[in-house]
Every structure is written in structure tokens, then in C-alpha cells.
PDB file of C-alpha atoms in Angstrom:
ATOM      1  CA  MET A   1    -141.459 -35.862 -18.655  1.00  0.00           C
ATOM      2  CA  GLU A   2    -142.490 -37.053 -15.208  1.00  0.00           C
ATOM      3  CA  SER A   3    -140.701 -39.800 -13.333  1.00  0.00           C
ATOM      4  CA  ILE A   4    -142.603 -43.077 -13.121  1.00  0.00           C
ATOM      5  CA  PHE A   5    -141.669 -43.089  -9.429  1.00  0.00           C
ATOM      6  CA  GLY A   6    -143.226 -39.692  -8.672  1.00  0.00           C
ATOM      7  CA  ASP A   7    -141.692 -36.669  -6.978  1.00  0.00           C
ATOM      8  CA  VAL A   8    -138.563 -37.025  -4.878  1.00  0.00           C
ATOM      9  CA  ILE A   9    -139.537 -36.825  -1.213  1.00  0.00           C
ATOM     10  CA  SER A  10    -136.098 -36.547   0.322  1.00  0.00           C
ATOM     11  CA  VAL A  11    -132.440 -36.570  -0.713  1.00  0.00           C
ATOM     12  CA  TYR A  12    -129.510 -37.311   1.602  1.00  0.00           C
ATOM     13  CA  THR A  13    -126.289 -36.181  -0.043  1.00  0.00           C
ATOM     14  CA  ARG A  14    -122.745 -37.393   0.445  1.00  0.00           C
ATOM     15  CA  ALA A  15    -121.850 -33.903   1.697  1.00  0.00           C
ATOM     16  CA  GLU A  16    -124.548 -34.205   4.375  1.00  0.00           C
ATOM     17  CA  ALA A  17    -123.310 -37.679   5.343  1.00  0.00           C
ATOM     18  CA  LEU A  18    -119.791 -36.278   5.744  1.00  0.00           C
ATOM     19  CA  ALA A  19    -121.077 -33.328   7.804  1.00  0.00           C
ATOM     20  CA  ASP A  20    -123.208 -35.632   9.993  1.00  0.00           C
ATOM     21  CA  GLY A  21    -120.356 -38.065  10.711  1.00  0.00           C
ATOM     22  CA  VAL A  22    -121.998 -40.930   8.817  1.00  0.00           C
ATOM     23  CA  LEU A  23    -118.989 -40.850   6.467  1.00  0.00           C
ATOM     24  CA  PHE A  24    -115.408 -39.740   7.153  1.00  0.00           C
ATOM     25  CA  ASP A  25    -113.306 -38.115   4.432  1.00  0.00           C
ATOM     26  CA  VAL A  26    -109.947 -39.896   4.109  1.00  0.00           C
ATOM     27  CA  SER A  27    -109.054 -38.477   0.680  1.00  0.00           C
ATOM     28  CA  SER A  28    -105.742 -36.986   1.787  1.00  0.00           C
ATOM     29  CA  MET A  29    -104.246 -40.304   2.916  1.00  0.00           C
ATOM     30  CA  ALA A  30    -106.059 -42.127   0.104  1.00  0.00           C
ATOM     31  CA  LYS A  31    -104.240 -39.967  -2.447  1.00  0.00           C
ATOM     32  CA  GLU A  32    -100.932 -41.133  -0.940  1.00  0.00           C
ATOM     33  CA  ALA A  33    -102.166 -44.736  -1.289  1.00  0.00           C
ATOM     34  CA  GLY A  34    -102.823 -44.217  -5.011  1.00  0.00           C
ATOM     35  CA  PHE A  35    -106.447 -43.087  -5.295  1.00  0.00           C
ATOM     36  CA  LYS A  36    -107.301 -40.346  -7.798  1.00  0.00           C
ATOM     37  CA  PHE A  37    -110.864 -39.733  -6.589  1.00  0.00           C
ATOM     38  CA  PRO A  38    -112.299 -38.639  -3.216  1.00  0.00           C
ATOM     39  CA  VAL A  39    -112.489 -41.486  -0.682  1.00  0.00           C
ATOM     40  CA  ALA A  40    -114.621 -41.782   2.446  1.00  0.00           C
ATOM     41  CA  ILE A  41    -115.086 -44.544   4.999  1.00  0.00           C
ATOM     42  CA  THR A  42    -118.236 -45.319   6.935  1.00  0.00           C
ATOM     43  CA  ALA A  43    -118.632 -44.466  10.612  1.00  0.00           C
ATOM     44  CA  GLU A  44    -118.808 -48.165  11.458  1.00  0.00           C
ATOM     45  CA  LEU A  45    -115.507 -48.895   9.701  1.00  0.00           C
ATOM     46  CA  ASN A  46    -113.971 -45.851  11.391  1.00  0.00           C
ATOM     47  CA  GLU A  47    -114.993 -47.326  14.757  1.00  0.00           C
ATOM     48  CA  VAL A  48    -113.406 -50.689  13.904  1.00  0.00           C
ATOM     49  CA  ILE A  49    -110.159 -49.021  12.818  1.00  0.00           C
ATOM     50  CA  ASN A  50    -109.995 -47.024  16.054  1.00  0.00           C
ATOM     51  CA  SER A  51    -110.907 -49.976  18.324  1.00  0.00           C
ATOM     52  CA  ILE A  52    -107.580 -51.747  18.690  1.00  0.00           C
ATOM     53  CA  PRO A  53    -107.824 -54.964  20.761  1.00  0.00           C
ATOM     54  CA  GLU A  54    -105.559 -54.988  23.843  1.00  0.00           C
ATOM     55  CA  GLN A  55    -103.456 -57.890  22.625  1.00  0.00           C
ATOM     56  CA  TYR A  56    -102.650 -55.894  19.463  1.00  0.00           C
ATOM     57  CA  SER A  57    -101.696 -52.660  21.205  1.00  0.00           C
ATOM     58  CA  TYR A  58     -98.586 -52.419  19.004  1.00  0.00           C
ATOM     59  CA  GLN A  59    -100.915 -51.471  16.131  1.00  0.00           C
ATOM     60  CA  ASP A  60    -101.765 -47.799  15.728  1.00  0.00           C
ATOM     61  CA  ARG A  61    -104.617 -45.893  14.163  1.00  0.00           C
ATOM     62  CA  GLU A  62    -102.576 -44.397  11.302  1.00  0.00           C
ATOM     63  CA  GLY A  63    -101.159 -47.788  10.345  1.00  0.00           C
ATOM     64  CA  ARG A  64    -104.598 -49.373  10.346  1.00  0.00           C
ATOM     65  CA  PHE A  65    -105.979 -46.562   8.137  1.00  0.00           C
ATOM     66  CA  TRP A  66    -103.038 -46.987   5.766  1.00  0.00           C
ATOM     67  CA  ASP A  67    -103.616 -50.757   5.515  1.00  0.00           C
ATOM     68  CA  VAL A  68    -107.304 -50.246   4.673  1.00  0.00           C
ATOM     69  CA  LEU A  69    -106.564 -47.634   2.005  1.00  0.00           C
ATOM     70  CA  TYR A  70    -103.483 -49.199   0.432  1.00  0.00           C
ATOM     71  CA  MET A  71    -105.080 -52.634   0.115  1.00  0.00           C
ATOM     72  CA  ALA A  72    -108.241 -51.032  -1.309  1.00  0.00           C
ATOM     73  CA  ALA A  73    -106.162 -49.183  -3.908  1.00  0.00           C
ATOM     74  CA  LEU A  74    -104.388 -52.391  -4.953  1.00  0.00           C
ATOM     75  CA  HIS A  75    -107.607 -54.375  -5.238  1.00  0.00           C
ATOM     76  CA  CYS A  76    -109.509 -51.599  -7.045  1.00  0.00           C
ATOM     77  CA  LYS A  77    -106.773 -51.208  -9.663  1.00  0.00           C
ATOM     78  CA  ARG A  78    -106.739 -54.947 -10.278  1.00  0.00           C
ATOM     79  CA  SER A  79    -110.530 -55.329 -10.355  1.00  0.00           C
ATOM     80  CA  GLY A  80    -111.870 -52.643 -12.638  1.00  0.00           C
ATOM     81  CA  GLY A  81    -115.380 -53.231 -11.243  1.00  0.00           C
ATOM     82  CA  GLN A  82    -117.675 -50.926  -9.282  1.00  0.00           C
ATOM     83  CA  THR A  83    -117.592 -53.033  -6.109  1.00  0.00           C
ATOM     84  CA  VAL A  84    -114.485 -54.695  -4.713  1.00  0.00           C
ATOM     85  CA  LEU A  85    -114.395 -57.101  -1.772  1.00  0.00           C
ATOM     86  CA  TYR A  86    -111.050 -57.578  -0.027  1.00  0.00           C
ATOM     87  CA  LYS A  87    -109.419 -58.549   3.276  1.00  0.00           C
ATOM     88  CA  VAL A  88    -107.003 -56.667   5.480  1.00  0.00           C
ATOM     89  CA  ILE A  89    -104.919 -58.316   8.159  1.00  0.00           C
ATOM     90  CA  MET A  90    -106.224 -56.066  10.905  1.00  0.00           C
ATOM     91  CA  HIS A  91    -107.442 -57.956  13.890  1.00  0.00           C
ATOM     92  CA  HIS A  92    -110.641 -56.717  15.479  1.00  0.00           C
ATOM     93  CA  GLU A  93    -113.130 -58.096  17.958  1.00  0.00           C
ATOM     94  CA  VAL A  94    -116.484 -59.429  16.838  1.00  0.00           C
ATOM     95  CA  GLU A  95    -119.309 -60.848  18.891  1.00  0.00           C
ATOM     96  CA  ALA A  96    -119.484 -64.599  18.442  1.00  0.00           C
ATOM     97  CA  THR A  97    -122.160 -67.025  19.490  1.00  0.00           C
ATOM     98  CA  ARG A  98    -122.680 -67.502  23.219  1.00  0.00           C
ATOM     99  CA  GLY A  99    -121.539 -63.928  23.922  1.00  0.00           C
ATOM    100  CA  LYS A 100    -117.805 -64.574  23.466  1.00  0.00           C
ATOM    101  CA  LYS A 101    -115.616 -62.176  21.521  1.00  0.00           C
ATOM    102  CA  VAL A 102    -113.291 -63.538  18.855  1.00  0.00           C
ATOM    103  CA  ILE A 103    -110.537 -61.967  16.790  1.00  0.00           C
ATOM    104  CA  GLU A 104    -110.720 -62.204  12.989  1.00  0.00           C
ATOM    105  CA  GLU A 105    -109.321 -60.610   9.855  1.00  0.00           C
ATOM    106  CA  LEU A 106    -111.225 -57.628   8.553  1.00  0.00           C
ATOM    107  CA  LYS A 107    -113.311 -58.086   5.400  1.00  0.00           C
ATOM    108  CA  LEU A 108    -114.076 -54.850   3.542  1.00  0.00           C
ATOM    109  CA  LYS A 109    -115.929 -53.515   0.526  1.00  0.00           C
ATOM    110  CA  ALA A 110    -114.930 -50.568  -1.675  1.00  0.00           C
ATOM    111  CA  VAL A 111    -117.579 -49.069  -3.960  1.00  0.00           C
ATOM    112  CA  ILE A 112    -117.081 -46.460  -6.660  1.00  0.00           C
ATOM    113  CA  GLY A 113    -120.133 -44.492  -7.631  1.00  0.00           C
ATOM    114  CA  PRO A 114    -121.426 -41.021  -8.400  1.00  0.00           C
ATOM    115  CA  GLY A 115    -121.001 -38.210  -5.901  1.00  0.00           C
ATOM    116  CA  ASP A 116    -123.405 -35.345  -5.318  1.00  0.00           C
ATOM    117  CA  ASN A 117    -122.433 -33.740  -8.647  1.00  0.00           C
ATOM    118  CA  MET A 118    -122.068 -37.051 -10.517  1.00  0.00           C
ATOM    119  CA  GLU A 119    -118.283 -37.060 -10.035  1.00  0.00           C
ATOM    120  CA  PRO A 120    -116.621 -40.419  -9.211  1.00  0.00           C
ATOM    121  CA  VAL A 121    -116.256 -41.041  -5.469  1.00  0.00           C
ATOM    122  CA  ILE A 122    -115.207 -44.112  -3.501  1.00  0.00           C
ATOM    123  CA  THR A 123    -116.669 -45.361  -0.238  1.00  0.00           C
ATOM    124  CA  ILE A 124    -115.003 -48.066   1.843  1.00  0.00           C
ATOM    125  CA  MET A 125    -117.192 -49.971   4.280  1.00  0.00           C
ATOM    126  CA  LEU A 126    -117.857 -53.259   6.010  1.00  0.00           C
ATOM    127  CA  PRO A 127    -119.266 -55.894   3.623  1.00  0.00           C
ATOM    128  CA  TYR A 128    -122.851 -55.731   4.928  1.00  0.00           C
ATOM    129  CA  GLU A 129    -123.086 -51.921   4.698  1.00  0.00           C
ATOM    130  CA  SER A 130    -124.499 -50.090   1.690  1.00  0.00           C
TER     131      SER A 130
END
């Protein structure tokens, strides 16, 4: 039986996204936070985690990763849905109107879906990413 959409032209796998640096595998720390499935974060979220504003220099990269993963684990367990929106108290700079930078809490999205071999995988990203 042929697909009503025609032949597949191109496929971009999760493994390729991890190899290309589009996604970052954080499964090791995620397991400590309570996840049972592989977890990756997007490159854009990785950049936010690593960009610590000067006035919050007491924060460190490992702590920020832990906050993202632990809060995701808590919200995912409570939700039971495929997509979970949550906040982390991790200050980061965002461009505001008139070119000023402001500090705000980080809003995130965790999505569980099929991996390359249809196994469950989780991706954590900024809310506007897909």
C-alpha cells in the first residue's frame, strides 16, 4: 500500500541531531533526576543554561542543568501527558523592546515521543521550539 503523501524525500533522525549538535544528550544526569528514558535538550536551551548573567555568577552550569532536569521529572510524573510546560527559577537574559535586556524566569517544554526506533525519548526545549 502506498502512502497518500508519496515517497519520503528526506529523514532527519534523532541520532543525526545529536551528532550535529542540534540536540545534546543529558540522559546520564536525567537518570539521576528520575527519568527512565533517554533525555536530550535542544542547542538553544543548552546555550541558555550555559549563559549565566553576571549578576547571577553564583549559579553554575551543573546546578542549572540539574534544575532543568529535576523540575522536568517532577512535572512529567505529575502530568502524564505527552507535552509538559513548566518554569524553572533560572534567571537568563532576553531581548526586550527598545533593545534593553531583561532578566526573567525560564519557561520550558518537555515532550515525550518516539525515537529513531520507536522507543520513548524525551526532549526538553524552550516553549516555542518543536
